[in-house]
Coordinates of C-alpha atoms and ligand atoms in Angstrom, one line a residue:
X1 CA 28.6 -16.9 -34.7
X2 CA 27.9 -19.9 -32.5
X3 CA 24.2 -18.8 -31.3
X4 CA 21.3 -17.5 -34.3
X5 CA 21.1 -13.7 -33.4
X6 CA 17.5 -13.7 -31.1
X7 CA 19.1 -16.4 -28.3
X8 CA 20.9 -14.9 -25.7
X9 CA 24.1 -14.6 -24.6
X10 CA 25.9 -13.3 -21.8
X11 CA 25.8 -9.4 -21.9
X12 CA 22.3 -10.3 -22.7
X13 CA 21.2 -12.6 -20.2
X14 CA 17.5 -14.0 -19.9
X15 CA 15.5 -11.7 -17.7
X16 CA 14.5 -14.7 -15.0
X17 CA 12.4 -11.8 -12.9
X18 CA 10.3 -12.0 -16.0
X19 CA 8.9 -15.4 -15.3
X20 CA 8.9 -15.0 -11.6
X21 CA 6.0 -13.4 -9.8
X22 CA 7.7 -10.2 -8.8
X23 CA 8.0 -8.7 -5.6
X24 CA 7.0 -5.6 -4.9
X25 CA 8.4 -5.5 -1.3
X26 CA 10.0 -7.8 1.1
X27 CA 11.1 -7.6 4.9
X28 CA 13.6 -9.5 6.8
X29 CA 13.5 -9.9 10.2
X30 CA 11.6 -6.7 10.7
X31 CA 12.0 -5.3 14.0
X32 CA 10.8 -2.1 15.6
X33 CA 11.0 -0.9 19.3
X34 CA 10.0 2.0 21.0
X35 CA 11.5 4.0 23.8
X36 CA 14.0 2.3 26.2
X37 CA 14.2 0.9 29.4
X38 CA 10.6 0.6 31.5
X39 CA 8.3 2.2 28.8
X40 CA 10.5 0.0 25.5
X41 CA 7.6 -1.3 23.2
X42 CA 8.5 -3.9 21.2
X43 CA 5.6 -3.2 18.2
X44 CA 6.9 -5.5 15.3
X45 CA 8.4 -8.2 16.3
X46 CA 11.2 -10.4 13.5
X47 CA 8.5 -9.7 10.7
X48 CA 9.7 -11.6 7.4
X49 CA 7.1 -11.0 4.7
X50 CA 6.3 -10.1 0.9
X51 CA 4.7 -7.8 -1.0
X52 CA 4.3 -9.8 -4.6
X53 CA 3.8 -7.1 -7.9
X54 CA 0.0 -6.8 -9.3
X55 CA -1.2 -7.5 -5.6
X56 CA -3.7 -6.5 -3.3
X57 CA -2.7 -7.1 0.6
X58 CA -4.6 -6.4 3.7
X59 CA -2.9 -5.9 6.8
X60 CA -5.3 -6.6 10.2
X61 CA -4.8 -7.8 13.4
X62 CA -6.1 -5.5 16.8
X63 CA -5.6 -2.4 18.1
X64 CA -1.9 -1.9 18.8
X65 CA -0.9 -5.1 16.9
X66 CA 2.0 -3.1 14.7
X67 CA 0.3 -2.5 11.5
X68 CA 0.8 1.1 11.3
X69 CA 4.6 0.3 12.1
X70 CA 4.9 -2.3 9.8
X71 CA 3.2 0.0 6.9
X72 CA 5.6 2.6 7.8
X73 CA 8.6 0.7 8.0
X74 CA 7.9 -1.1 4.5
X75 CA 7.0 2.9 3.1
X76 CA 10.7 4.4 4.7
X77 CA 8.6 6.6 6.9
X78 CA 10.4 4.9 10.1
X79 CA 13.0 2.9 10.3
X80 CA 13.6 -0.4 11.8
X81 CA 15.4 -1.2 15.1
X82 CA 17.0 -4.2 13.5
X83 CA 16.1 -6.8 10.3
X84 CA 15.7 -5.2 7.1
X85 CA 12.9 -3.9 4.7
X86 CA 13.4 -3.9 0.3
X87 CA 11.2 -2.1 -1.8
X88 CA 12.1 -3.4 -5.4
X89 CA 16.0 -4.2 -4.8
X90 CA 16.9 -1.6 -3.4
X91 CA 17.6 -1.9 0.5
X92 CA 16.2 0.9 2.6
X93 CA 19.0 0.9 4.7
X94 CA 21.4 1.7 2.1
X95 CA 20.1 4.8 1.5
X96 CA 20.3 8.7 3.3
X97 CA 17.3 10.5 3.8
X98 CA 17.6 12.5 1.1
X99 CA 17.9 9.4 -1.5
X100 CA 15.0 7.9 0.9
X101 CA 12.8 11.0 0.6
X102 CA 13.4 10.4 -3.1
X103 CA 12.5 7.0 -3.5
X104 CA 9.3 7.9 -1.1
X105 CA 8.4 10.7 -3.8
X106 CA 9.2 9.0 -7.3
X107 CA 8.4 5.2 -6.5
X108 CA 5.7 4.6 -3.7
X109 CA 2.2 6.5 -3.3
X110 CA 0.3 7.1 -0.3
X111 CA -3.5 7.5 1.1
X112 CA -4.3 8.0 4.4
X113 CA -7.3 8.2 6.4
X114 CA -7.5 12.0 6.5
X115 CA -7.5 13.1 2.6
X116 CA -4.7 15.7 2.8
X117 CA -6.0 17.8 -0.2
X118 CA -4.9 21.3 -0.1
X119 CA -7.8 23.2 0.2
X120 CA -7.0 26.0 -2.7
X121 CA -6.3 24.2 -5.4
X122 CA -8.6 21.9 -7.9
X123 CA -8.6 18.7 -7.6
X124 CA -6.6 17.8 -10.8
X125 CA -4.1 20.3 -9.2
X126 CA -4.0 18.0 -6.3
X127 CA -4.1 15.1 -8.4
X128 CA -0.7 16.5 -10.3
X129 CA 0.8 18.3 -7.3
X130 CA 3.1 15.7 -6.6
X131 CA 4.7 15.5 -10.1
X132 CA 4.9 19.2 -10.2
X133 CA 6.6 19.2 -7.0
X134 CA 9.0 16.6 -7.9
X135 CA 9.3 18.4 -11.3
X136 CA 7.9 15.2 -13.4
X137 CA 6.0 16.0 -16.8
X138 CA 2.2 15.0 -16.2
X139 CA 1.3 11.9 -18.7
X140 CA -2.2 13.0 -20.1
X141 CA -3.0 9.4 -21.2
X142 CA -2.3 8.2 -17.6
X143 CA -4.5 10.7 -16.1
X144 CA -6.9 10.3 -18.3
X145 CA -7.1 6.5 -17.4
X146 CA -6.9 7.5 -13.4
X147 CA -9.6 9.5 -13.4
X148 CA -11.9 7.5 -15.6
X149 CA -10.8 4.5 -13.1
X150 CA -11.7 6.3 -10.0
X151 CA -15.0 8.2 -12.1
X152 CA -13.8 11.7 -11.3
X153 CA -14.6 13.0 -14.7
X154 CA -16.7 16.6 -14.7
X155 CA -15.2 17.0 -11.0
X156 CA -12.0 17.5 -12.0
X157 CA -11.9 21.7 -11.6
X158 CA -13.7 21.6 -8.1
X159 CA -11.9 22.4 -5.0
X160 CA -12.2 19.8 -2.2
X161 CA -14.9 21.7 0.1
X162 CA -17.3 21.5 -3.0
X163 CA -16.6 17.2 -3.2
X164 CA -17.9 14.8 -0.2
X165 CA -15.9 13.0 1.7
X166 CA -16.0 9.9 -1.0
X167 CA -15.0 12.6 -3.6
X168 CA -12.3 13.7 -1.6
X169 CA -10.8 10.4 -1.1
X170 CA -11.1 9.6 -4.7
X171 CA -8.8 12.0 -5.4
X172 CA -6.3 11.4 -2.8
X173 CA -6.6 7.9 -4.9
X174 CA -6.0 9.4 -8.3
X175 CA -2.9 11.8 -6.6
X176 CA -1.8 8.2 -4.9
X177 CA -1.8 6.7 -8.6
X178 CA -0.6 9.2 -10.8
X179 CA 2.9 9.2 -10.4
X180 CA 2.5 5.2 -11.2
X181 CA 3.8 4.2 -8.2
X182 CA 5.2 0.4 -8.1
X183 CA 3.2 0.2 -4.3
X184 CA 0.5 1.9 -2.9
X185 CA 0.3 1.9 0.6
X186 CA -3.0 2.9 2.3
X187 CA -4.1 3.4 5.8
X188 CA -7.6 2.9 7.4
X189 CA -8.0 4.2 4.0
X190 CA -12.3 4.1 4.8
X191 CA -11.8 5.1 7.4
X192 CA -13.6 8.8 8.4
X193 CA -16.1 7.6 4.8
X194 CA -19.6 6.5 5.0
X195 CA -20.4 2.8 4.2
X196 CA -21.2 3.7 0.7
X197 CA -18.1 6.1 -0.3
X198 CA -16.0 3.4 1.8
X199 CA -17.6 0.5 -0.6
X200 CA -16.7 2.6 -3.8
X201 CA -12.8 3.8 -2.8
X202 CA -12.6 0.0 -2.0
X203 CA -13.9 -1.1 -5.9
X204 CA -11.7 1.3 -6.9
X205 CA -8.6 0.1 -5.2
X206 CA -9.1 -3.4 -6.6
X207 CA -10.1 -1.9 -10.2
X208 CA -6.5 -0.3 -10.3
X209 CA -4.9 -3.8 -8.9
X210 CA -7.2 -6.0 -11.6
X211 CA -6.9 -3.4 -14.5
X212 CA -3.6 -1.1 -14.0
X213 CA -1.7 -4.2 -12.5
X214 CA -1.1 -1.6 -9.4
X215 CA 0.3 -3.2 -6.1
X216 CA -1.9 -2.0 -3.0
X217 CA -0.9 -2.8 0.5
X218 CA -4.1 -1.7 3.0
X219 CA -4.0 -1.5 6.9
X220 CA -7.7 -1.9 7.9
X221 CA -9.4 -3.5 11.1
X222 CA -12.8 -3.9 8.9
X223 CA -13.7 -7.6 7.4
X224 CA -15.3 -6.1 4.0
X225 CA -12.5 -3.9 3.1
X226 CA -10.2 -6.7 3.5
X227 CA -12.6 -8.8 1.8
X228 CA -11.2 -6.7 -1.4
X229 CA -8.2 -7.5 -1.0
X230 CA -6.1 -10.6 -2.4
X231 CA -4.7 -11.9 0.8
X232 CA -4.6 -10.9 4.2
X233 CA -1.8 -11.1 6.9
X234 CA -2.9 -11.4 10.6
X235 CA -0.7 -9.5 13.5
X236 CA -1.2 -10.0 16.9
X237 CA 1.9 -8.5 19.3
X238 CA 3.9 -7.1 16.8
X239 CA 4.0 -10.9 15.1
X240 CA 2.4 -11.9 11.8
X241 CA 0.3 -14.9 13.3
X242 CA -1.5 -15.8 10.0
X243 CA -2.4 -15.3 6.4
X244 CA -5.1 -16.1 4.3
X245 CA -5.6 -16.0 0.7
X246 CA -8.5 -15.1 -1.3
X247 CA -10.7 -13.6 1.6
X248 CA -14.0 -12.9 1.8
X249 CA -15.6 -10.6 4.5
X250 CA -17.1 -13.6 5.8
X251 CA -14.3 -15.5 6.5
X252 CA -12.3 -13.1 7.9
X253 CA -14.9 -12.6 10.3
X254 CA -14.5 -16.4 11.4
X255 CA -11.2 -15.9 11.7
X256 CA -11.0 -13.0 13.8
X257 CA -13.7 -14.6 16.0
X258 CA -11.4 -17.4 15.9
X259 CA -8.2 -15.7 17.8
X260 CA -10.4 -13.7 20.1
X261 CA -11.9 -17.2 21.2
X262 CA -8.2 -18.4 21.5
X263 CA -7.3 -15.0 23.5
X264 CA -10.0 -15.6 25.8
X265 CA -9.2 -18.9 26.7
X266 CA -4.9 -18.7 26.7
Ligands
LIG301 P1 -1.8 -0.6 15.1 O1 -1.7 0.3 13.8 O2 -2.0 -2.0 14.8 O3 -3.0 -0.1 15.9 P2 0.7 0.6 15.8 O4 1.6 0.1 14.8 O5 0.2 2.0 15.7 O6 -0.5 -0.4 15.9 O7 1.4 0.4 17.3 C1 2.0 -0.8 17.7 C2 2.6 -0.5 19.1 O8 3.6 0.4 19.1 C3 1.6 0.0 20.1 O9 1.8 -0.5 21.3 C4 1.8 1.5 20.1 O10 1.5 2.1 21.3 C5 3.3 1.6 19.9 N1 3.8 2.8 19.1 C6 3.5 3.1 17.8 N2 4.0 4.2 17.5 C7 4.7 4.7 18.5 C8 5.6 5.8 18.8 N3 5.8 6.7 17.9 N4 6.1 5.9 20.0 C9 5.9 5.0 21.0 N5 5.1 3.9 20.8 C10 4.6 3.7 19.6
LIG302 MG1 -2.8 1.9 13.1

């Protein structure tokens, strides 16, 4: 034997995405148009960008700017009018709607502004609905970790009218988390909470990226949430116009004051 037993060889080649910084997700040439003719809106325009694993992204930019497209597009909840969008490998494109459904269900997780709870069941049923539905055997230790993470311990057996709104969105959180999704993508996730609920589901967002090594990509037009986050993008027109890493609330502040000076004066 020419090589000692532990070195590789080639049916067992070294795992290179091992030393790389993975990516989560990854878009190429991302375009998305609306309607035709007089009313066509272009709303993202040639977007490349990456998602890297065990990150925490904010997506800003103003009103109208494409950042609920370019969420959607990246999720498989629309698809693009040209360019293409990866989540792992595996090339949205590629697949029908019922192997995109699928892929939706079993590898990305979801939170959006309005909680979606069902309104009859606990909130560990919500939490779990999802795996039931999709027929997946609920890992105790996981959920165990989830809601420690998100500090929903003692609630778990209430129904969502007897949690506020923070409460309520920390379980969406824990339902977004417990099928271990490899992305979660969240929406104005703060958005309809108080200052103080918003400040928590935020901590606990970050928590799951710092301690569960959970990717998070948040859409959010307010400097202290993206202060949370790892990086931000900047869109303006359907473009990404800037990125900046490690953010604080401050200086995205200056930023944005920054290209509204530039609007104003272009
Ligand atoms: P943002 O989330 O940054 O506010 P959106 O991604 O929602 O922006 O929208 C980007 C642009 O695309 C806007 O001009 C919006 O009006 C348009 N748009 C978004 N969704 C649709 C749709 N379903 N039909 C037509 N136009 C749309
Ligand atoms: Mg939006």
């Amino acid at each position: 034997m020419p090589f000692p037993q532990h070195a590789s060889s080639a049916a067992h080649p070294i795992d290179t995405s091992r030393l790389l910084p993975s990516i989560a997700a990854h878009t190429d040439e991302l375009s998305k148009a609306y309607g035709s003719g007089e009313t066509r809106v272009v709303a993202l325009d040639r977007i490349s960008i990456a998602f890297r694993s065990g990150e925490f992204t904010a997506i800003m930019g103003p009103s109208g700017s494409g950042k609920s497209t370019l969420m959607h597009c990246v999720a498989g909840l629309d698809s693009p009018s040209s360019g293409s969008v990866r989540i792992g490998t595996t090339e949205l494109g590629s697949l029908g709607d019922r192997q995109l459904t699928q892929l939706r269900r079993d590898r990305l997780g979801f939170i959006f502004q309005a909680f979606n709870l069902l309104p009859t069941l606990t909130a560990l049923e919500n939490i779990t609905l999802p795996l039931a539905i999709a027929g997946r055997a609920v890992d105790r230790e996981w959920l165990d970790t989830i809601v420690m993470t998100v500090g929903l311990a003692g609630r778990l057996g209430h129904r969502p009218a007897q949690l506020s709104g923070g409460q309520q969105q920390r379980v969406a959180v824990a339902r977004a988390l417990a099928s271990r999704p490899e992305i979660i993508f969240a929406d104005e996730p703060t958005g309809s909470l108080d200052s103080r609920a918003g400040t928590e589901i935020l901590g606990f967002l970050r928590d799951c990226v710092r301690e569960l090594g959970q990717t998070v990509v948040m859409v959010t037009h307010d400097p202290v949430a993206a202060g949370y986050a790892d990086r931000v993008v900047f869109l303006a027109d359907g473009r990404l116009v800037d990125e900046m890493a490690q953010p604080t609330a401050e200086r995205v502040l200056d930023r944005l004051k920054e290209f509204d000076a530039r609007e104003r004066t272009s």
